[in-house]
PDB file of C-alpha atoms and ligand atoms in Angstrom:
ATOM      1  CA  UNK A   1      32.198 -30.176 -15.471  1.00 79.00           C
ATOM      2  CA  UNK A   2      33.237 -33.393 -14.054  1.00 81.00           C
ATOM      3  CA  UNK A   3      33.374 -35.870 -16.775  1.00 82.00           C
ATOM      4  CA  UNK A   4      31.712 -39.142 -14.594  1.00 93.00           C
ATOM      5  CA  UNK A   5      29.199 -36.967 -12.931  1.00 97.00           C
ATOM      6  CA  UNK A   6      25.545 -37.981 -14.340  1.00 98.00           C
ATOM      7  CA  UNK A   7      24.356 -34.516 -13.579  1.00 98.00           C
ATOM      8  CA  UNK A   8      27.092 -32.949 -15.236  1.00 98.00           C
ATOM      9  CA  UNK A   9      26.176 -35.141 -18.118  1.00 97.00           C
ATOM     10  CA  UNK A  10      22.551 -33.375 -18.194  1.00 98.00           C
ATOM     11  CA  UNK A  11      23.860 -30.072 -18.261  1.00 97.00           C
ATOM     12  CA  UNK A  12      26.137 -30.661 -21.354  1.00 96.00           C
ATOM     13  CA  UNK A  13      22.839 -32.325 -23.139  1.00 96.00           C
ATOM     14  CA  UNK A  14      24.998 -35.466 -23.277  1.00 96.00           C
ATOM     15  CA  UNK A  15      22.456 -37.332 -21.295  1.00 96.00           C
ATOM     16  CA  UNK A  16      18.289 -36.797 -21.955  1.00 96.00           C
ATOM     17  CA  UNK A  17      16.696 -34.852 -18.607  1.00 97.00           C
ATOM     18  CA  UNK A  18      13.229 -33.347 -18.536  1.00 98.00           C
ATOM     19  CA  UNK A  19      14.488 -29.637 -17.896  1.00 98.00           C
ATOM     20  CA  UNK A  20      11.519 -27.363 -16.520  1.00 98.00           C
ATOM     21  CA  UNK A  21      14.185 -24.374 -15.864  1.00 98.00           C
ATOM     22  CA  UNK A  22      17.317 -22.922 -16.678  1.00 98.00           C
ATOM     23  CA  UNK A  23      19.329 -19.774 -15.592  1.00 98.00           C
ATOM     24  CA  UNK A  24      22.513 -18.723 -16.438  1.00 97.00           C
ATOM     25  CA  UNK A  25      24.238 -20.502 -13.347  1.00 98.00           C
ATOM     26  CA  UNK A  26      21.556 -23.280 -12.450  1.00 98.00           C
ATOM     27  CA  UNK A  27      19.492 -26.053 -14.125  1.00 98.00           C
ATOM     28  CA  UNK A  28      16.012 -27.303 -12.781  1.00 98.00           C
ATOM     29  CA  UNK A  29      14.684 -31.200 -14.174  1.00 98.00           C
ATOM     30  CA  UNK A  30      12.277 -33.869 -12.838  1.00 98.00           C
ATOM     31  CA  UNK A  31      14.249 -36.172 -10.616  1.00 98.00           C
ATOM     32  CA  UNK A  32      14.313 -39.808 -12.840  1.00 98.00           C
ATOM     33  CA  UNK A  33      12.966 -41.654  -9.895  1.00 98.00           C
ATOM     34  CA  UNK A  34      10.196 -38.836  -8.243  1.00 98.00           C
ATOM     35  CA  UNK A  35       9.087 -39.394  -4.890  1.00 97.00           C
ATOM     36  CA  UNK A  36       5.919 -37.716  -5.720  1.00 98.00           C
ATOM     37  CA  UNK A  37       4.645 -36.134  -8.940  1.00 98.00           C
ATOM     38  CA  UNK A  38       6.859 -32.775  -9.632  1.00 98.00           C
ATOM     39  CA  UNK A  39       9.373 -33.922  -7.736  1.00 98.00           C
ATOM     40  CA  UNK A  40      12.065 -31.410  -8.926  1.00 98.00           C
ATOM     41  CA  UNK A  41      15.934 -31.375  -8.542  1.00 98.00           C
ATOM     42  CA  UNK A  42      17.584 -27.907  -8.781  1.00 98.00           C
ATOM     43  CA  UNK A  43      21.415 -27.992  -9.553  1.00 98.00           C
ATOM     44  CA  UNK A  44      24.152 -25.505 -10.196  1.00 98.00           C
ATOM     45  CA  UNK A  45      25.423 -25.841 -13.564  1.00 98.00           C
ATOM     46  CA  UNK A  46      29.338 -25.648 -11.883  1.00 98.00           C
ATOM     47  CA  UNK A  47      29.998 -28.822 -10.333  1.00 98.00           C
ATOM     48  CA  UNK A  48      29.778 -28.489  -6.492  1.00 98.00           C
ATOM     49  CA  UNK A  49      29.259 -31.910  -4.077  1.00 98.00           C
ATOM     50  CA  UNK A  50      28.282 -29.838  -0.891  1.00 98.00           C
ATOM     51  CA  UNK A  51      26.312 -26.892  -0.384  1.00 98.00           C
ATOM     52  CA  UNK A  52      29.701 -25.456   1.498  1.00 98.00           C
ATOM     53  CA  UNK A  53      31.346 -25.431  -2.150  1.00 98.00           C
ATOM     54  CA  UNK A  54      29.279 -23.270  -4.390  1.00 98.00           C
ATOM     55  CA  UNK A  55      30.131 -20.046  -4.711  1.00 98.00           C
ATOM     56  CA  UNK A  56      27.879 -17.443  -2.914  1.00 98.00           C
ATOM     57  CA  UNK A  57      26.889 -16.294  -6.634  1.00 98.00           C
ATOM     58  CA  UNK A  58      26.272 -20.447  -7.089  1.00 98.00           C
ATOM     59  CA  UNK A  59      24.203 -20.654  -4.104  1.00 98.00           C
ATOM     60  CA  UNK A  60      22.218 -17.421  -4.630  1.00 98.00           C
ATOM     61  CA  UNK A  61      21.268 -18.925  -8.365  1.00 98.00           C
ATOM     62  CA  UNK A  62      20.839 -22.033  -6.692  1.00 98.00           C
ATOM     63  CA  UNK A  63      18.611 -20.837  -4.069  1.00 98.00           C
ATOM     64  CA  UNK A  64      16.495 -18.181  -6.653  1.00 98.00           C
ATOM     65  CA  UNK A  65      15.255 -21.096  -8.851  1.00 98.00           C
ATOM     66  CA  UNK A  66      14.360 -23.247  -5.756  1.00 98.00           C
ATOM     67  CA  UNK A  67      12.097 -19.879  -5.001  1.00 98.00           C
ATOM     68  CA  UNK A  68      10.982 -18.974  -8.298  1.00 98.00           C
ATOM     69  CA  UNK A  69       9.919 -22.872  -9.071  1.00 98.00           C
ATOM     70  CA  UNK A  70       8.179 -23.671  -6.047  1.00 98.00           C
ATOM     71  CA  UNK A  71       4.549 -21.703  -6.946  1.00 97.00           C
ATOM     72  CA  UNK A  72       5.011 -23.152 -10.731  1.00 98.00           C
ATOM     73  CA  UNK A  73       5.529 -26.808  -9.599  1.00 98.00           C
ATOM     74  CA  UNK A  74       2.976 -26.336  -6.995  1.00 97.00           C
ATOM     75  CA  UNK A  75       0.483 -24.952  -9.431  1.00 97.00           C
ATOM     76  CA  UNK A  76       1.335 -27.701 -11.755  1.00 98.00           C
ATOM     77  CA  UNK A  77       0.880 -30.572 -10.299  1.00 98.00           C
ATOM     78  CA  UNK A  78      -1.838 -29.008  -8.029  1.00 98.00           C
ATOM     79  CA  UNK A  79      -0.090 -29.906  -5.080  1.00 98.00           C
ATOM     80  CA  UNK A  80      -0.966 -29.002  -1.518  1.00 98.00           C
ATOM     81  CA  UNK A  81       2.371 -27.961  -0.395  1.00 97.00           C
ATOM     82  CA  UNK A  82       6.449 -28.963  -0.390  1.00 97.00           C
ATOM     83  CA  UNK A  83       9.050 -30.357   1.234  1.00 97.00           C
ATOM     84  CA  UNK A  84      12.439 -28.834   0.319  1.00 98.00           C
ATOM     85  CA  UNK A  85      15.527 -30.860   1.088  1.00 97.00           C
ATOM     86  CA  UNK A  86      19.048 -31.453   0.362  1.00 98.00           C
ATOM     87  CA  UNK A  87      20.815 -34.500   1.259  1.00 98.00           C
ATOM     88  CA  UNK A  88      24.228 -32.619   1.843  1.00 98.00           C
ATOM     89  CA  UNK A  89      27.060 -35.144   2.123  1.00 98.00           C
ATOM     90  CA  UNK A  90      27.277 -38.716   1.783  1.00 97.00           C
ATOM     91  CA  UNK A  91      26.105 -39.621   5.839  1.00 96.00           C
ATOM     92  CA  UNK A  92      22.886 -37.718   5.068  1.00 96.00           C
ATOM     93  CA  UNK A  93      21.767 -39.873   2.010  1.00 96.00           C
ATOM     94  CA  UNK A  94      23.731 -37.726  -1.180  1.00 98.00           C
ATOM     95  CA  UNK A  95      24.004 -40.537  -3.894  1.00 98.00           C
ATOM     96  CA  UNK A  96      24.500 -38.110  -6.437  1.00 98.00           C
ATOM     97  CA  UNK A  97      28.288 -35.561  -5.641  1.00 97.00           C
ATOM     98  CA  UNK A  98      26.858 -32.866  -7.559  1.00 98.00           C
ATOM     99  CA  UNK A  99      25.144 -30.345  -4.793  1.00 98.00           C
ATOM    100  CA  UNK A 100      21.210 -30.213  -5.733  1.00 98.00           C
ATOM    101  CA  UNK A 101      18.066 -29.439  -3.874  1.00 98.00           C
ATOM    102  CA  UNK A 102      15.040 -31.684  -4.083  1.00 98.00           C
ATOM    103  CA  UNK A 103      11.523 -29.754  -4.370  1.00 98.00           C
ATOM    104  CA  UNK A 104       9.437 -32.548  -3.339  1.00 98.00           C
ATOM    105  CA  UNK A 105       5.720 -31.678  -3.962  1.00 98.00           C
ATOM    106  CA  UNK A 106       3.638 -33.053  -1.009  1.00 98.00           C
ATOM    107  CA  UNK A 107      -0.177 -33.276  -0.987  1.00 98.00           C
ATOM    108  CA  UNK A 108      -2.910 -33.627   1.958  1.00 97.00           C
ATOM    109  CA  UNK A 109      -3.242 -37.046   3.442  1.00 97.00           C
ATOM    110  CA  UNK A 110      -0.182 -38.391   0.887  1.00 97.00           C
ATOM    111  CA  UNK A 111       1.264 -40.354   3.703  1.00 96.00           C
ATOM    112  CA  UNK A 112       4.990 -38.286   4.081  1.00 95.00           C
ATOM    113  CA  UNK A 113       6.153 -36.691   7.141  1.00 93.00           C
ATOM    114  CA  UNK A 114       7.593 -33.575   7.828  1.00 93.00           C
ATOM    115  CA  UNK A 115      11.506 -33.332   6.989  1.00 92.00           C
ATOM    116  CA  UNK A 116      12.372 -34.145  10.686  1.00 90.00           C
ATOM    117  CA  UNK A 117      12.253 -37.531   9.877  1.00 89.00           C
ATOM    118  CA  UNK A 118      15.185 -37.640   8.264  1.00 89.00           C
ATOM    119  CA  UNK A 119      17.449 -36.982  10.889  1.00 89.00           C
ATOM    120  CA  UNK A 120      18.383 -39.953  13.405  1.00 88.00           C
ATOM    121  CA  UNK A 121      16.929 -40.306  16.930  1.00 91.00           C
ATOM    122  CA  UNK A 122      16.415 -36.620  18.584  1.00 93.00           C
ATOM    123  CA  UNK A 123      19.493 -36.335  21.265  1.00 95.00           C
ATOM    124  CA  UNK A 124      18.815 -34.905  24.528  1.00 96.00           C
ATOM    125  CA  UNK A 125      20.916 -31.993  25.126  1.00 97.00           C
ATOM    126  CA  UNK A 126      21.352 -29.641  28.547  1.00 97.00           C
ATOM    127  CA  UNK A 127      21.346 -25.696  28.421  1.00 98.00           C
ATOM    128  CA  UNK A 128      24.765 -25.743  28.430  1.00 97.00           C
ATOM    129  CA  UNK A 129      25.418 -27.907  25.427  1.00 98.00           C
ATOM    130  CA  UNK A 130      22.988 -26.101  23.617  1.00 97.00           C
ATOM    131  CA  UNK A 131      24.668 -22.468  24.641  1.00 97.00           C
ATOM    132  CA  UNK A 132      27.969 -23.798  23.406  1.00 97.00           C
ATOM    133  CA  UNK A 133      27.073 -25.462  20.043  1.00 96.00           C
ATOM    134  CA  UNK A 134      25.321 -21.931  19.558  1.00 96.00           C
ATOM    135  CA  UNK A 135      28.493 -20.276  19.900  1.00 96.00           C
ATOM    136  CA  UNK A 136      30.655 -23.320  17.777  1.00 96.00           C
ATOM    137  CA  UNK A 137      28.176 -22.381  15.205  1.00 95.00           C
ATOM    138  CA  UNK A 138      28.372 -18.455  15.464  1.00 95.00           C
ATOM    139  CA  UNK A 139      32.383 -18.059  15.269  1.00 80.00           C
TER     140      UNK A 139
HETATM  141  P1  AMP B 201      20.415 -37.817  -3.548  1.00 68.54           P
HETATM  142  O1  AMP B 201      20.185 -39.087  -2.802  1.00 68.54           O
HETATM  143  O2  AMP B 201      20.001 -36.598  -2.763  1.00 68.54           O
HETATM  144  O3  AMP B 201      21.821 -37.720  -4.087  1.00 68.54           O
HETATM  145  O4  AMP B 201      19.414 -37.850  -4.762  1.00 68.54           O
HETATM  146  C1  AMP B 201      19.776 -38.077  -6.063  1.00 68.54           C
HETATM  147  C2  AMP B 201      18.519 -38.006  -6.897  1.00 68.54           C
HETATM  148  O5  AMP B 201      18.884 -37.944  -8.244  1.00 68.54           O
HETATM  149  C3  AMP B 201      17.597 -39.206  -6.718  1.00 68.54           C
HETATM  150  O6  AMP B 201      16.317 -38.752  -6.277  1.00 68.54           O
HETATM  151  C4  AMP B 201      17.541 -39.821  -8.117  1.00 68.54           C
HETATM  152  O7  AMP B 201      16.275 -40.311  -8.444  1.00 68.54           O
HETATM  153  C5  AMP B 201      17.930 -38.651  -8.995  1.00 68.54           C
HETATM  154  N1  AMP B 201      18.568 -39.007 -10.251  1.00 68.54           N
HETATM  155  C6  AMP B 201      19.606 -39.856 -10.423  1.00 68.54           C
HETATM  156  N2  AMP B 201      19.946 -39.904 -11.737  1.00 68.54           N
HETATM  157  C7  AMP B 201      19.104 -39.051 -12.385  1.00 68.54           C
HETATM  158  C8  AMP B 201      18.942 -38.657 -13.746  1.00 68.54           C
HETATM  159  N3  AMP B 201      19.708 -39.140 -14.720  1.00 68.54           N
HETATM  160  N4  AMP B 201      17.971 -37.763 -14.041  1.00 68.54           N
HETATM  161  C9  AMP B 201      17.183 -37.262 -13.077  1.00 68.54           C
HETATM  162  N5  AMP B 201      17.288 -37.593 -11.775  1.00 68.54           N
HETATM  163  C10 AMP B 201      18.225 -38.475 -11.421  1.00 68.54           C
END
């Protein structure tokens, strides 16, 4: 628990959140500010800032609600399908330093894009750069 985190501050009942799901290592609410109806933040209950820091036990409880919530939000809100994010790190968008994953319902002609929007303009990259961040990535 980190005493100035807000999210923190949901988990310990301290501040009000609509909570559609709890486990014993993660928390599910409404997101205060939804970018669509259902919009859904999934959290683990330690507090983590990047995805790199939860534990794999963290990640997999993490990771299990995301899965188990997606048909009930879905089914809720009657929506036609999601977007799952997570802005990991302050250069990607994180406001919030407490890891979470957004379930953000989407529905058909509802004006959104598909989550490759969120990146900045698409670099152009050789065989050869591509063959070698492949191996960066696989050490
Ligand atoms: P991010 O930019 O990925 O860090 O997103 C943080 C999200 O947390 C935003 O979508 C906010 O609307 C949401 N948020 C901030 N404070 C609260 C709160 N007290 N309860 C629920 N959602 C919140």
């Amino acid at each position: 628990m980190s005493d100035d985190c807000i999210f923190c501050m949901i988990i310990a009942g301290d501040i009000p959140g609509r909570i559609v799901a709890e486990t014993d290592d993660a928390l599910a609410f409404l997101d205060a500010n939804p970018m669509a109806r259902g919009h859904t933040l999934v959290i683990p209950k330690a507090h983590r800032q990047r995805i790199a820091d939860l534990s794999q036990e963290e990640s997999r409880a993490v990771f299990d609600l995301v899965h188990e919530l997606t048909p009930r939000i879905e089914s809720a809100v009657e929506a036609d399908a999601h977007t799952v994010g997570i802005n990991d790190g302050e250069d990607a968008g994180q406001e919030v330093p407490h890891a979470h994953v957004h379930i953000i319902p989407r529905f058909e002609g509802d004006g959104g894009g598909p989550i490759h929007v969120a990146a900045g303009e698409r670099p152009d990259l050789s065989d050869d750069e591509l063959d070698t961040i492949a191996s960066n990535i696989g050490e």
